[in-house]
PDB file of C-alpha atoms in Angstrom:
ATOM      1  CA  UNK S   1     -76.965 -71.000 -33.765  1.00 43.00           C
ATOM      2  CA  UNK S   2     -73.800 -69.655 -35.232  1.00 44.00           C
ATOM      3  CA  UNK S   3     -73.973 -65.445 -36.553  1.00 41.00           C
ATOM      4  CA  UNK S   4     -71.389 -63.150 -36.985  1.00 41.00           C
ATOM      5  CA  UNK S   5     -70.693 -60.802 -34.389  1.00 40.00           C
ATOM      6  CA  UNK S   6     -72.357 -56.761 -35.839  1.00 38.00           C
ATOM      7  CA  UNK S   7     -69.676 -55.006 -33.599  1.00 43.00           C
ATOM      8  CA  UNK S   8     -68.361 -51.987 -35.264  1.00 42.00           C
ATOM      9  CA  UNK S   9     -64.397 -52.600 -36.178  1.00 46.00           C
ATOM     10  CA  UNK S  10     -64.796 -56.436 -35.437  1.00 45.00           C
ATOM     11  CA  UNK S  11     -61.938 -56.645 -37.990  1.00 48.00           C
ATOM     12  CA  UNK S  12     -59.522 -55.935 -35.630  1.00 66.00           C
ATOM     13  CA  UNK S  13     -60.677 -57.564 -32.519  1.00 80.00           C
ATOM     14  CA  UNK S  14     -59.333 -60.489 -30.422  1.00 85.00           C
ATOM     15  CA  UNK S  15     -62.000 -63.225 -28.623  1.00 90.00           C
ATOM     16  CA  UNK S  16     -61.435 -65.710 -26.511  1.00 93.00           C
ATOM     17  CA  UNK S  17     -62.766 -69.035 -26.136  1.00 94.00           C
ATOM     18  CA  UNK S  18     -61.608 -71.707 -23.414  1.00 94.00           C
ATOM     19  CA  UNK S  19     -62.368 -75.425 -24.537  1.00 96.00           C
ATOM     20  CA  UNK S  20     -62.601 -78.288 -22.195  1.00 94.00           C
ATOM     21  CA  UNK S  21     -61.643 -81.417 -23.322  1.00 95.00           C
ATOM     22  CA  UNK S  22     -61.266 -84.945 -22.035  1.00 94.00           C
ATOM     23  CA  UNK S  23     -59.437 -88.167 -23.824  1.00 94.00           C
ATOM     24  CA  UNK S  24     -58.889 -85.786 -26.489  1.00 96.00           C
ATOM     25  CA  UNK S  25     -63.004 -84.252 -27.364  1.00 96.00           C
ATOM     26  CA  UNK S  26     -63.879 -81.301 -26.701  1.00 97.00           C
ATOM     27  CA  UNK S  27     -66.753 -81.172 -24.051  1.00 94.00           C
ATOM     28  CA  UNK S  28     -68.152 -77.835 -24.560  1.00 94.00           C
ATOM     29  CA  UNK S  29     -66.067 -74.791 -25.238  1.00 94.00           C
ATOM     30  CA  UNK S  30     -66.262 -71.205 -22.993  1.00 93.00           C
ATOM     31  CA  UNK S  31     -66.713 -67.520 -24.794  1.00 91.00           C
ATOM     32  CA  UNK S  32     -64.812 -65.107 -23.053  1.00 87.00           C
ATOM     33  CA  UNK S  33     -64.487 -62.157 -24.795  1.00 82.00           C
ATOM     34  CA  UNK S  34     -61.597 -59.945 -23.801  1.00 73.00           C
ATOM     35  CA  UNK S  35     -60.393 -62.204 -21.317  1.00 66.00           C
ATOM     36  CA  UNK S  36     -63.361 -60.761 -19.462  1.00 70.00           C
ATOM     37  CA  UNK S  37     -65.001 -63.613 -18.001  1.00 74.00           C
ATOM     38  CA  UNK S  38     -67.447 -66.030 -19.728  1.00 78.00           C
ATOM     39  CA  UNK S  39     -70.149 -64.896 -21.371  1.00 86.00           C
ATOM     40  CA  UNK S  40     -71.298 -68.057 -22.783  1.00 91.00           C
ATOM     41  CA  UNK S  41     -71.311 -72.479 -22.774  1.00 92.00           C
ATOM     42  CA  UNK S  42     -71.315 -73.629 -26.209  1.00 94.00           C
ATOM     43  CA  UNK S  43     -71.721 -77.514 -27.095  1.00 95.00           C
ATOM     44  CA  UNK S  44     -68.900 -78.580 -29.300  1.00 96.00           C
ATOM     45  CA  UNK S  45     -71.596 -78.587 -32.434  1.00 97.00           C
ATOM     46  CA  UNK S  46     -72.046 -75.283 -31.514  1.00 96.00           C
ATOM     47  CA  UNK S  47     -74.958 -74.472 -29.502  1.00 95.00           C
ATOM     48  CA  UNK S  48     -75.550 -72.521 -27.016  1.00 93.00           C
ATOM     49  CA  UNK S  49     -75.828 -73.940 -23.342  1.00 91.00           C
ATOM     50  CA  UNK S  50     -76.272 -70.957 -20.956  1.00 88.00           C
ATOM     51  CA  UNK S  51     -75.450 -67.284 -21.951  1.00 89.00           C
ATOM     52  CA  UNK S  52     -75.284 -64.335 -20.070  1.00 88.00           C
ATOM     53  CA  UNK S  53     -75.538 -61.961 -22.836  1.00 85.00           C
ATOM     54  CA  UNK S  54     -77.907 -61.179 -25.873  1.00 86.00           C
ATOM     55  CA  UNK S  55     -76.437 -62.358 -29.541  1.00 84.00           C
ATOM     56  CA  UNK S  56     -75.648 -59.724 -31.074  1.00 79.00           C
ATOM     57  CA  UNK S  57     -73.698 -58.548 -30.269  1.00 80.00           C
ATOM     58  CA  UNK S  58     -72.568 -62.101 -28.503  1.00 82.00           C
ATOM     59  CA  UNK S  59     -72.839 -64.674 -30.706  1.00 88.00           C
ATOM     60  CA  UNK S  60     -71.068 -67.889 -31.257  1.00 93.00           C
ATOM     61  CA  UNK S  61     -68.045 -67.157 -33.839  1.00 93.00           C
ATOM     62  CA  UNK S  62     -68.472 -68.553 -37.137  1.00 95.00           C
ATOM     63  CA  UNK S  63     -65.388 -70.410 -37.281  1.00 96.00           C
ATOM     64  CA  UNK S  64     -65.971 -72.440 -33.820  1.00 97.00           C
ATOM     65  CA  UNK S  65     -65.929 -75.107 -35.671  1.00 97.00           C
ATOM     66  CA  UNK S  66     -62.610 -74.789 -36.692  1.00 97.00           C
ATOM     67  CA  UNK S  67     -61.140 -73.697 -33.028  1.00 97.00           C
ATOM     68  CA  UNK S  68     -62.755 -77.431 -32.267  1.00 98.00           C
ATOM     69  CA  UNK S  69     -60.782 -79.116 -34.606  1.00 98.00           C
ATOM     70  CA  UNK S  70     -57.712 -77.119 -33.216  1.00 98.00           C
ATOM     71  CA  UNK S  71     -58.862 -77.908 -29.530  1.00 98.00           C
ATOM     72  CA  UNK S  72     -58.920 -81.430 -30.215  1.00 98.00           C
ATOM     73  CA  UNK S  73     -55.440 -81.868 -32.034  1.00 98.00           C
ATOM     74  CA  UNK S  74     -54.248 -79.956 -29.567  1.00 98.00           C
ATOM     75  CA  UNK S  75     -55.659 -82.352 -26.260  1.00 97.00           C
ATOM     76  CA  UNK S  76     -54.994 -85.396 -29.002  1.00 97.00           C
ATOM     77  CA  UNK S  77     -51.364 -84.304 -29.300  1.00 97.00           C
ATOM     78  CA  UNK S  78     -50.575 -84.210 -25.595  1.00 96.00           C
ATOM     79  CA  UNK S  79     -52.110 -86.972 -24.934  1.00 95.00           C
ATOM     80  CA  UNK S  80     -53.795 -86.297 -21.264  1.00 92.00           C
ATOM     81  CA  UNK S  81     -57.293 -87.099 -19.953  1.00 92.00           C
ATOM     82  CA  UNK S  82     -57.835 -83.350 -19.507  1.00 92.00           C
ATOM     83  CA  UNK S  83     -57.111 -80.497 -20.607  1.00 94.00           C
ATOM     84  CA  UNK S  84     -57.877 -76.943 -21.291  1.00 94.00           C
ATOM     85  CA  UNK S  85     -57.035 -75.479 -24.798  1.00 97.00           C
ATOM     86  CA  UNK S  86     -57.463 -71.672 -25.103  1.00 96.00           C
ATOM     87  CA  UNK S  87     -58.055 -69.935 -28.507  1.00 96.00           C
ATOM     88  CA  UNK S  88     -58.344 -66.463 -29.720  1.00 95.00           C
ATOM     89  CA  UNK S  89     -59.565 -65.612 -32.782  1.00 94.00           C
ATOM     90  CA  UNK S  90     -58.944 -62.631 -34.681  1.00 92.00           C
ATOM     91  CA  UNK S  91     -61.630 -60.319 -36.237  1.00 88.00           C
ATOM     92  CA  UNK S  92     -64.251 -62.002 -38.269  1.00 87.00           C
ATOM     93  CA  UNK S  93     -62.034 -65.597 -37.958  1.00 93.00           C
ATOM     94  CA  UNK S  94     -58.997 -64.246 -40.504  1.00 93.00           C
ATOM     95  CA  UNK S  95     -57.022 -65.891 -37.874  1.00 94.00           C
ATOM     96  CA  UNK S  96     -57.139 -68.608 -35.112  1.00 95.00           C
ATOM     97  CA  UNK S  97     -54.592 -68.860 -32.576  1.00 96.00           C
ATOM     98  CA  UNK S  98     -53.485 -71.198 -29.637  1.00 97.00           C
ATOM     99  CA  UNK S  99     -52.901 -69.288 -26.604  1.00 95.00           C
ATOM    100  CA  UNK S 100     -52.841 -71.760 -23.421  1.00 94.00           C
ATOM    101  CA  UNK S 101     -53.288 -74.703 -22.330  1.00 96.00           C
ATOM    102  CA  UNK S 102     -54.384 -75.652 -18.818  1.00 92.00           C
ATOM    103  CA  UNK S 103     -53.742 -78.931 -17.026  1.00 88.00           C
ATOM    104  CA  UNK S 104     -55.779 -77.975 -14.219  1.00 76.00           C
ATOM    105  CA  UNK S 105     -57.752 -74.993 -14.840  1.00 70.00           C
ATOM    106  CA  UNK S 106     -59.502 -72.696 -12.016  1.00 69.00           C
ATOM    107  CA  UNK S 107     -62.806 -72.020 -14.340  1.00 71.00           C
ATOM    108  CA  UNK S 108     -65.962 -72.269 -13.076  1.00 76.00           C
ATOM    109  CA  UNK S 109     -68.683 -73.549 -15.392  1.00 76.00           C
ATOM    110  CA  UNK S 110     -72.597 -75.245 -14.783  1.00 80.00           C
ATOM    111  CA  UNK S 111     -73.124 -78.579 -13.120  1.00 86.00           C
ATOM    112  CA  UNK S 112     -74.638 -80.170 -15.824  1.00 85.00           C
ATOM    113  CA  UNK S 113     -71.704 -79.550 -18.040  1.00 82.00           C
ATOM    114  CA  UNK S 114     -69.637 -80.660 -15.054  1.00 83.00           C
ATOM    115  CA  UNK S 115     -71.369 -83.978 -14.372  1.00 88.00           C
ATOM    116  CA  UNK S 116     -70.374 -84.065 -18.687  1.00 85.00           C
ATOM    117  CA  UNK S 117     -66.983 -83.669 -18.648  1.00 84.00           C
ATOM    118  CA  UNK S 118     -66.447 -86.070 -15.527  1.00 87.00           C
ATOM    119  CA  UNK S 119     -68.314 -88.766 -17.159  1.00 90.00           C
ATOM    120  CA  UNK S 120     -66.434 -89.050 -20.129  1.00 86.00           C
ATOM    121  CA  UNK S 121     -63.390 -88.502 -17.523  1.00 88.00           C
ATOM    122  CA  UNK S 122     -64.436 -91.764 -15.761  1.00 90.00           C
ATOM    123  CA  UNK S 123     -64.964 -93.617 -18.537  1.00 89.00           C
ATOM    124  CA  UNK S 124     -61.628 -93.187 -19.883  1.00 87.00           C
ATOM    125  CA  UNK S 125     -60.244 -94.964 -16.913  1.00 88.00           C
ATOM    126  CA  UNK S 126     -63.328 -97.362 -17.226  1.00 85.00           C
ATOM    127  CA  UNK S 127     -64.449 -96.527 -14.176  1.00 73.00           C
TER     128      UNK S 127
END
């Protein structure tokens, strides 16, 4: 479920979010606050996977929708079979902003979402 974040001077504020993409999708997408570690999975429609905080004040930003479509030009655009595009977002989304990307990253995330992203890997190479 998408909110706004109730954080007092959100207008100012930088989040991050780390999206995982393969053959161009995004696979699920990472928030990490501050560059403080992940707080949450979040499908690429949105939803929350796993989450180790409450929303609010963590919630899935209302633009991630639009940081997907960025992810995914992005990954389309280089043209790899994976990738990790990194986005902040400023405030309450006035702005969205590439920051990295990651040919092999050195996050951490759930099995299950794992076992997802080397799937779609795989079939790729029709394996």
């Amino acid at each position: 479920c998408l909110q706004e974040r109730h954080d007092s001077g959100a207008g100012s504020r930088v989040d991050e979010y780390k999206f995982y993409t393969s053959w161009g999708m995004v696979m699920f997408g990472e928030n990490v606050p501050f560059s403080s570690g992940s707080v949450m999975e979040i499908s690429r429609d949105g939803d929350v996977i796993t989450s180790k905080m409450e929303c609010p004040p963590f919630c899935v930003s209302p633009c991630y929708g639009r940081m997907v479509e960025v992810a995914e030009k992005v990954a389309r655009s280089a043209r790899t079979d994976f990738l990790r595009v990194d986005i902040l977002v400023r405030g309450r989304c006035d702005a969205v902003f590439v920051s990295e990307v990651e040919l092999f990253p050195a996050s951490d995330f759930s099995q299950q979402l794992k076992d997802a992203v080397a799937a779609r890997w795989r079939k790729g190479y029709i394996i």
